[in-house]
mmCIF file of C-alpha atoms and ligand atoms in Angstrom:
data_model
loop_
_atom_site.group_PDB
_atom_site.id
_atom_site.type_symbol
_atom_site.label_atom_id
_atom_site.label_comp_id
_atom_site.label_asym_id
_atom_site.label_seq_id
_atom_site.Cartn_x
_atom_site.Cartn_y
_atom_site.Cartn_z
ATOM 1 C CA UNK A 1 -11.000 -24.883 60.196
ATOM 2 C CA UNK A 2 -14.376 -22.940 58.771
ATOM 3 C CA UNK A 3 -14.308 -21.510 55.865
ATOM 4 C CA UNK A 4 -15.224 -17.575 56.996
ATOM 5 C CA UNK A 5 -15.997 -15.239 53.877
ATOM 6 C CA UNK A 6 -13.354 -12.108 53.106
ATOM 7 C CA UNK A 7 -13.424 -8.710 52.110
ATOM 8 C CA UNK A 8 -11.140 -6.957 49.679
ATOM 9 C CA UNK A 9 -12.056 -3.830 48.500
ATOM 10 C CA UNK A 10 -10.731 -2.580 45.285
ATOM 11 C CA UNK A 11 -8.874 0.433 45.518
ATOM 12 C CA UNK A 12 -9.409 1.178 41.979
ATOM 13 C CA UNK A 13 -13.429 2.910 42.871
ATOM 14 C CA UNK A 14 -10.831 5.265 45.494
ATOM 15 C CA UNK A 15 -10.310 8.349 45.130
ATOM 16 C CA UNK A 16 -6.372 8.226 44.475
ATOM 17 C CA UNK A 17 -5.459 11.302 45.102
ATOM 18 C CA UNK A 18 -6.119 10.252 48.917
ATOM 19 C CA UNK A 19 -4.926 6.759 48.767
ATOM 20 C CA UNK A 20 -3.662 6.820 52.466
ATOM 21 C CA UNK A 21 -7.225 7.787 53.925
ATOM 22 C CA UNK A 22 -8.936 5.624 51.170
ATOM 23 C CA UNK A 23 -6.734 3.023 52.669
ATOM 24 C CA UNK A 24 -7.453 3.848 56.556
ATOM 25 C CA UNK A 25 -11.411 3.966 55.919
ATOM 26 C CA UNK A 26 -11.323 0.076 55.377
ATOM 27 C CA UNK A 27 -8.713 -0.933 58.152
ATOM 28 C CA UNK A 28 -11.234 -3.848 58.709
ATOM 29 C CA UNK A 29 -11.214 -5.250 55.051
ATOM 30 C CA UNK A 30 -9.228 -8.253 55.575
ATOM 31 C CA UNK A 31 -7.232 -7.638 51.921
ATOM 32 C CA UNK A 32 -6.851 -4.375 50.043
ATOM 33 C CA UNK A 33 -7.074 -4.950 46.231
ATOM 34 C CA UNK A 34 -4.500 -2.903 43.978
ATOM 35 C CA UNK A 35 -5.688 -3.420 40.145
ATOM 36 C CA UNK A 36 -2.084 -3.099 38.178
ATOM 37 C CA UNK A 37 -3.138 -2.036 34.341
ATOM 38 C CA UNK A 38 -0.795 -1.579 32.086
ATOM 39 C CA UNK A 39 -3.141 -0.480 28.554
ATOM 40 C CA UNK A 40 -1.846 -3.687 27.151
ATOM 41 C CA UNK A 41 -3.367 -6.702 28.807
ATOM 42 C CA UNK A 42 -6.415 -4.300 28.917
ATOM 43 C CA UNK A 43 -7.823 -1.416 27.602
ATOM 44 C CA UNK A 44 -6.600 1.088 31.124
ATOM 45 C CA UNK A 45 -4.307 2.280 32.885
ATOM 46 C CA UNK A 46 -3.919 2.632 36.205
ATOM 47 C CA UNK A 47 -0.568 2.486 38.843
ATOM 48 C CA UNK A 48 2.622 0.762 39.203
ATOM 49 C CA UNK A 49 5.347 -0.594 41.465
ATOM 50 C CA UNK A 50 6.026 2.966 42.585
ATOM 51 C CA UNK A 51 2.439 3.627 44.123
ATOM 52 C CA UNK A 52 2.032 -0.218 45.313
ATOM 53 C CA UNK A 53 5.095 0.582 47.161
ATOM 54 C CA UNK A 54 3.994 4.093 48.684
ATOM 55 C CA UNK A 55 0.603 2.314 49.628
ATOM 56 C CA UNK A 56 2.368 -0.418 51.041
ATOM 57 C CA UNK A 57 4.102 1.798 53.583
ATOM 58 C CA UNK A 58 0.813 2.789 54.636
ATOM 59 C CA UNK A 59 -2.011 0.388 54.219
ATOM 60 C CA UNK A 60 -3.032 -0.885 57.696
ATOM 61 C CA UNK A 61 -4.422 -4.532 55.660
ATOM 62 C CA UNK A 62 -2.287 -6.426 53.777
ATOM 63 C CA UNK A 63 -1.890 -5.740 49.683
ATOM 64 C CA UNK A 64 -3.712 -7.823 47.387
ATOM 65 C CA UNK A 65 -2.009 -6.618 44.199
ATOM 66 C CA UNK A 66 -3.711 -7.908 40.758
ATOM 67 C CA UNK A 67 -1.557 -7.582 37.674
ATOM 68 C CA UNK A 68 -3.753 -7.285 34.829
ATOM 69 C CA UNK A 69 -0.031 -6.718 32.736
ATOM 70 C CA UNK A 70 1.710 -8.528 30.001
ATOM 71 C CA UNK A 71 5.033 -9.825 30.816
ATOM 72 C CA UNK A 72 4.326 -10.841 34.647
ATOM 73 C CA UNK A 73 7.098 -13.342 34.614
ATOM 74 C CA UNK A 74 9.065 -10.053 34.476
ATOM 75 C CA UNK A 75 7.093 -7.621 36.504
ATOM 76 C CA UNK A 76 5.021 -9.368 38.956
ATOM 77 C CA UNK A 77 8.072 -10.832 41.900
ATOM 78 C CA UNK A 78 8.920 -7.105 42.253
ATOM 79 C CA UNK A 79 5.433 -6.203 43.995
ATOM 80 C CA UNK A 80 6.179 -9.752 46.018
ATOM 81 C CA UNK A 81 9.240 -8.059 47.230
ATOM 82 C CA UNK A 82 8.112 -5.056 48.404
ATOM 83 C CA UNK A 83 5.522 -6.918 50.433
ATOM 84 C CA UNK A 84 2.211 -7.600 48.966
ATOM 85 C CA UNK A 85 0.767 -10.519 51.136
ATOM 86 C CA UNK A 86 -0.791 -11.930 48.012
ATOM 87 C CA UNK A 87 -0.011 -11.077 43.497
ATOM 88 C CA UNK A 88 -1.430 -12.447 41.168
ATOM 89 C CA UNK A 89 -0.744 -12.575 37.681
ATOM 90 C CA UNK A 90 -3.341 -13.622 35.002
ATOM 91 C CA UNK A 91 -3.092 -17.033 33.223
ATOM 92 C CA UNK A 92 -3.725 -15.296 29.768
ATOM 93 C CA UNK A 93 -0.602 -13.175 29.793
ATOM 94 C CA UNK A 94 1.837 -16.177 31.025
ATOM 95 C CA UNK A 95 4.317 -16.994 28.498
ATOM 96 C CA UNK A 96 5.904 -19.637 30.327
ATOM 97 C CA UNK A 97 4.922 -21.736 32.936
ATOM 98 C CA UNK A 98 2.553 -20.355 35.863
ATOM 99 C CA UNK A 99 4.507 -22.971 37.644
ATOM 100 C CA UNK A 100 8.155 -21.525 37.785
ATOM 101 C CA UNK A 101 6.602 -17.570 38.122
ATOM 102 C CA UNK A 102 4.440 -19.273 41.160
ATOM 103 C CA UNK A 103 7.582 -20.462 42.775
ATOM 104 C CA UNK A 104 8.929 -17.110 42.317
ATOM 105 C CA UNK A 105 6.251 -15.662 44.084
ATOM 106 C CA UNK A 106 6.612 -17.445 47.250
ATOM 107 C CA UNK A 107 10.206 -17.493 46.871
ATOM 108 C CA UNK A 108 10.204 -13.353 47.206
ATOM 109 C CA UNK A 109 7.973 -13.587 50.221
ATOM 110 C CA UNK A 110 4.166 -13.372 48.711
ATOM 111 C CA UNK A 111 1.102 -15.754 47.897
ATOM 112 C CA UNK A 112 0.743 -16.983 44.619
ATOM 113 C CA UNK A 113 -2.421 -15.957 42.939
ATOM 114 C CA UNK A 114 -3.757 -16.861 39.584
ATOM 115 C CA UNK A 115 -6.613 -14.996 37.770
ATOM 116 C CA UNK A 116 -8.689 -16.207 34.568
ATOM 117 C CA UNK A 117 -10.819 -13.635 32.763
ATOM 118 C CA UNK A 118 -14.456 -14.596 32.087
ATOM 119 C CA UNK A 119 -13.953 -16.609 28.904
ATOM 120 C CA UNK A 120 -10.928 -18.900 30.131
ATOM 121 C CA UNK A 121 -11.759 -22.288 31.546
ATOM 122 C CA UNK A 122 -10.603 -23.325 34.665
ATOM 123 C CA UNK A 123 -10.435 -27.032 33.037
ATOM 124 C CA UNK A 124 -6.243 -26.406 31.447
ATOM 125 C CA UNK A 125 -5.628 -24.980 35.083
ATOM 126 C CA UNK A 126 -6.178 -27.721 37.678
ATOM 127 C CA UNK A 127 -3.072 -28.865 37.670
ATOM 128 C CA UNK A 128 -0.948 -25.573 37.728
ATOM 129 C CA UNK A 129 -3.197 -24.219 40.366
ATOM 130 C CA UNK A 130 -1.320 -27.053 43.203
ATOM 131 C CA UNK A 131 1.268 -24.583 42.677
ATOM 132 C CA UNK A 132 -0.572 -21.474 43.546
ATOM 133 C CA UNK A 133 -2.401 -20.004 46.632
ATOM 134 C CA UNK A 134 -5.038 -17.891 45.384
ATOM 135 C CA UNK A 135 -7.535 -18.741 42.081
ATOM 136 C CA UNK A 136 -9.306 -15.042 41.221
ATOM 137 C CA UNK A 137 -12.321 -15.811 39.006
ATOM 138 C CA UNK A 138 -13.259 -12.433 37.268
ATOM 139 C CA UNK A 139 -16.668 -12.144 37.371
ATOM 140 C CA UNK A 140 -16.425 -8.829 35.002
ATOM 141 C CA UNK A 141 -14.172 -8.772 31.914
ATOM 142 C CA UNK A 142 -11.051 -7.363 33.441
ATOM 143 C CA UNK A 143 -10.124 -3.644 32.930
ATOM 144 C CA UNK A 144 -13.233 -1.350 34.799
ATOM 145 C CA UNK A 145 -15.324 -0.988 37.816
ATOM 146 C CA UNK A 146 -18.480 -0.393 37.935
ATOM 147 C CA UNK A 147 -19.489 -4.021 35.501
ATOM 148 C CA UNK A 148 -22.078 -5.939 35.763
ATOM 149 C CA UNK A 149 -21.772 -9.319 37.442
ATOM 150 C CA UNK A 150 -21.374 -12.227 34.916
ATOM 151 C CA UNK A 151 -23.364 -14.942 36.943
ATOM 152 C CA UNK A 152 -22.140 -17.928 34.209
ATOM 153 C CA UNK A 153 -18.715 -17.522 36.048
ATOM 154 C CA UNK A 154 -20.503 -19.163 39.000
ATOM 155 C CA UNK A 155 -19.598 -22.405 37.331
ATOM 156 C CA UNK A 156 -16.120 -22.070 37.503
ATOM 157 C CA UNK A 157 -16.471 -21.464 41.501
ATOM 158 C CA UNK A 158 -17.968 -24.357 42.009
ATOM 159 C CA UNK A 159 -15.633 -26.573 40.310
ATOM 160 C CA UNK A 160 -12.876 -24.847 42.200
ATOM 161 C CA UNK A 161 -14.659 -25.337 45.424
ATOM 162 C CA UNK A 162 -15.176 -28.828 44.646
ATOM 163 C CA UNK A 163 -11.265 -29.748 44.268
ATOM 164 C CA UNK A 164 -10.376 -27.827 47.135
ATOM 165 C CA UNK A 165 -13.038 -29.719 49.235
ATOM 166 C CA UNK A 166 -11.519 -32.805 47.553
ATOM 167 C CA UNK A 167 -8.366 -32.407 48.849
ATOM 168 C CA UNK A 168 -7.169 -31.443 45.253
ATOM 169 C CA UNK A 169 -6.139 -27.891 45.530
ATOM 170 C CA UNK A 170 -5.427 -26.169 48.656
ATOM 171 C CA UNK A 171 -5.870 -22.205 47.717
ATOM 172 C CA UNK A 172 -8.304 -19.328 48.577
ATOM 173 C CA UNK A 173 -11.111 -18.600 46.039
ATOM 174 C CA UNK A 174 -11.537 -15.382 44.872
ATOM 175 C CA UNK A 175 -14.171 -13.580 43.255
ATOM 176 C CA UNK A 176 -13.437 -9.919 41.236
ATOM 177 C CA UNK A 177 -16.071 -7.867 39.496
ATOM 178 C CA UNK A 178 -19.801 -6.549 40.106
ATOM 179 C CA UNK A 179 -20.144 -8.015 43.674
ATOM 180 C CA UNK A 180 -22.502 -6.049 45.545
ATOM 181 C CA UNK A 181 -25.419 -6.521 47.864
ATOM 182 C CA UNK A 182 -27.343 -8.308 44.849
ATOM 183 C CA UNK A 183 -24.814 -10.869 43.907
ATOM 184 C CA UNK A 184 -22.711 -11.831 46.922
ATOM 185 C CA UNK A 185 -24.711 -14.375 47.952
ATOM 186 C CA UNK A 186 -24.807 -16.277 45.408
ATOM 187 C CA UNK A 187 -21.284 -16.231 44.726
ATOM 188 C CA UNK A 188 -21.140 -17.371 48.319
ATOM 189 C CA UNK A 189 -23.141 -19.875 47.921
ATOM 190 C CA UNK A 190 -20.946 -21.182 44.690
ATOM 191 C CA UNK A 191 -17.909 -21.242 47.474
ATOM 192 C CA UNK A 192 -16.101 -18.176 47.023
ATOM 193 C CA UNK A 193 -13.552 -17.399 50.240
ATOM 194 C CA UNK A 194 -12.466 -13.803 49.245
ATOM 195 C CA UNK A 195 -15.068 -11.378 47.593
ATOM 196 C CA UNK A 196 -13.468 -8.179 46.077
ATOM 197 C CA UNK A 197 -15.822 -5.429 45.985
ATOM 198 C CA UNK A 198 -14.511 -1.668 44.532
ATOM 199 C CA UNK A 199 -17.909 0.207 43.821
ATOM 200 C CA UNK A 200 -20.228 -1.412 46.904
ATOM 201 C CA UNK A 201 -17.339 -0.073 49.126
ATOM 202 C CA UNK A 202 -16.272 3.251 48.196
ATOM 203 C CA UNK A 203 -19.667 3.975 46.707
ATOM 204 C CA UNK A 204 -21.101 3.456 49.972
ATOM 205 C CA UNK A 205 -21.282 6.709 52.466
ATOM 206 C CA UNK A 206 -19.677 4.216 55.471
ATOM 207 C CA UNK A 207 -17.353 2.083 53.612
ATOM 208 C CA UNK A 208 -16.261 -0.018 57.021
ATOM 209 C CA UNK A 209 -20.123 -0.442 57.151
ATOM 210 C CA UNK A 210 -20.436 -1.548 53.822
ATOM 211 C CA UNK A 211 -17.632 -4.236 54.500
ATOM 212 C CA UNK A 212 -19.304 -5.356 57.434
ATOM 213 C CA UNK A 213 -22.793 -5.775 55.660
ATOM 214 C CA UNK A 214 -21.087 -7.548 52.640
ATOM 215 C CA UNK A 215 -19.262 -9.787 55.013
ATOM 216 C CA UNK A 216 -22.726 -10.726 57.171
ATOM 217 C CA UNK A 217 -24.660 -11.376 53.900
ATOM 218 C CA UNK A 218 -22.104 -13.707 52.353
ATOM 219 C CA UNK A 219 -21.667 -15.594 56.439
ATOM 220 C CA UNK A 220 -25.212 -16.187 55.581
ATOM 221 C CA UNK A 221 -24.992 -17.130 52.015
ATOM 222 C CA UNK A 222 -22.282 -19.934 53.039
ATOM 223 C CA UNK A 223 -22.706 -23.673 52.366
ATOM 224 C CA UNK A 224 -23.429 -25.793 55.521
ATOM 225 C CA UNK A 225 -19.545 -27.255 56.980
HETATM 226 C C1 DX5 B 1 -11.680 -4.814 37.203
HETATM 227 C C2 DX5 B 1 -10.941 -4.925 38.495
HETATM 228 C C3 DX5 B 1 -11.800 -4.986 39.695
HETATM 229 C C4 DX5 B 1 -12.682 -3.785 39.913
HETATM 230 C C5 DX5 B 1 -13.932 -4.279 40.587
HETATM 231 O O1 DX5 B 1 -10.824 -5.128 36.163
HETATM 232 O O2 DX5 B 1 -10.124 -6.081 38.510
HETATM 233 O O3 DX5 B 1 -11.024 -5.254 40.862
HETATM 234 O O4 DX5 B 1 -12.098 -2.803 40.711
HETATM 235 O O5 DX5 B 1 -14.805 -3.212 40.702
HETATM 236 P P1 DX5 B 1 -16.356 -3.451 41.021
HETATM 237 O O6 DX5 B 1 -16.423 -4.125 42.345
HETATM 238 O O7 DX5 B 1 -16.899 -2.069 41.025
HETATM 239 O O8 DX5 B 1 -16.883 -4.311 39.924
HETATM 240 ZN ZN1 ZN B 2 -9.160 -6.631 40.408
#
């Protein structure tokens, strides 16, 4: 099958007040991100299971619900339940093994998704990751929108790439944080499936048009199959 890039665009540059027509003006994203913050993984706060479950009713693309929390082991099946098509938790706030809350995650009906913030190699990770679906590399240190793109995450892409191509991993790779018209291709380029984009979308006056020119850029930006 061909790799084809994917949009998710990150509800947290939405105006949430209006989070059902927020969610209807990209019905041709192929994921909508949800950015759980709890102010104690990082410095914000944002929504919980309560909204994730309102928007879930609603959203016409499946939820793609990152849990920048402590204690996923404890929080994160709940938003697997209710029928996000893909959570992830972050590798930093595991306390146990990524392994078991993976198998949780599947086992309550999602994808398994595993994030690592800027500074975390990917290196301790390769071997946990045959357990999960979805690797997000955060191209921004997690918490705001609006960052700028850390290009020296690239790195990590492309080793991810490279053990999926292998035949070592089998998951989706994710990018999340300053991708825009100006960096997408690259990160393309580096291998990344799914791009999350929060400001180029609902910055933009046509946000289906934004996540149609964000899509054609990265199509163009991909490595020869
Ligand atoms: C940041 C969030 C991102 C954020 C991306 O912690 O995880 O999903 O919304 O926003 P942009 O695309 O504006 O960098
Ligand atoms: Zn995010």
């Amino acid at each position: 099958m061909p790799r084809r890039p994917m949009i998710a665009p990150s509800l947290l540059s939405a105006d949430f007040a209006r989070l059902a027509d927020e969610l209807a003006r990209i019905a041709d994203a192929d994921w909508a991100h949800v950015d759980v913050m709890d102010a104690h993984f990082v410095p914000n706060l944002t929504l919980g299971e309560p909204v994730v479950q309102a928007i879930q009713v609603v959203s016409p693309v499946p939820l793609d619900c990152h849990l920048m929390i402590e204690d996923p082991e404890r929080w994160a099946p709940a938003y697997a339940e209710l029928g996000a098509r893909n959570v992830t938790v972050h590798a930093e706030a595991c306390t146990g093994d990524p392994r078991a809350l993976a198998k949780d995650l599947r086992a309550a009906g999602s994808l398994a998704g595993l994030a690592i913030k800027p500074g975390t190699p990917i290196e301790g990770y390769t071997e946990v990751l045959r357990d999960f679906d979805t690797l997000l590399v955060m191209s921004v240190e997690p918490g705001f929108g609006g960052q700028a793109f850390m290009p020296e995450v690239l790195d990590k892409v492309r080793e991810a790439r490279r053990l999926v191509d292998t035949g070592h991993l089998t998951l989706l790779v994710e990018i999340d944080g300053g991708i825009n018209a100006d960096t997408i291709e690259a990160a393309a380029e580096a291998g990344v499936d799914m791009f999350v984009a929060g400001s180029a979308v609902y910055g933009a006056d046509d946000p289906s048009a934004a996540i149609a020119a964000l899509r054609a850029q990265a199509a163009r930006s991909f490595p020869e199959q």
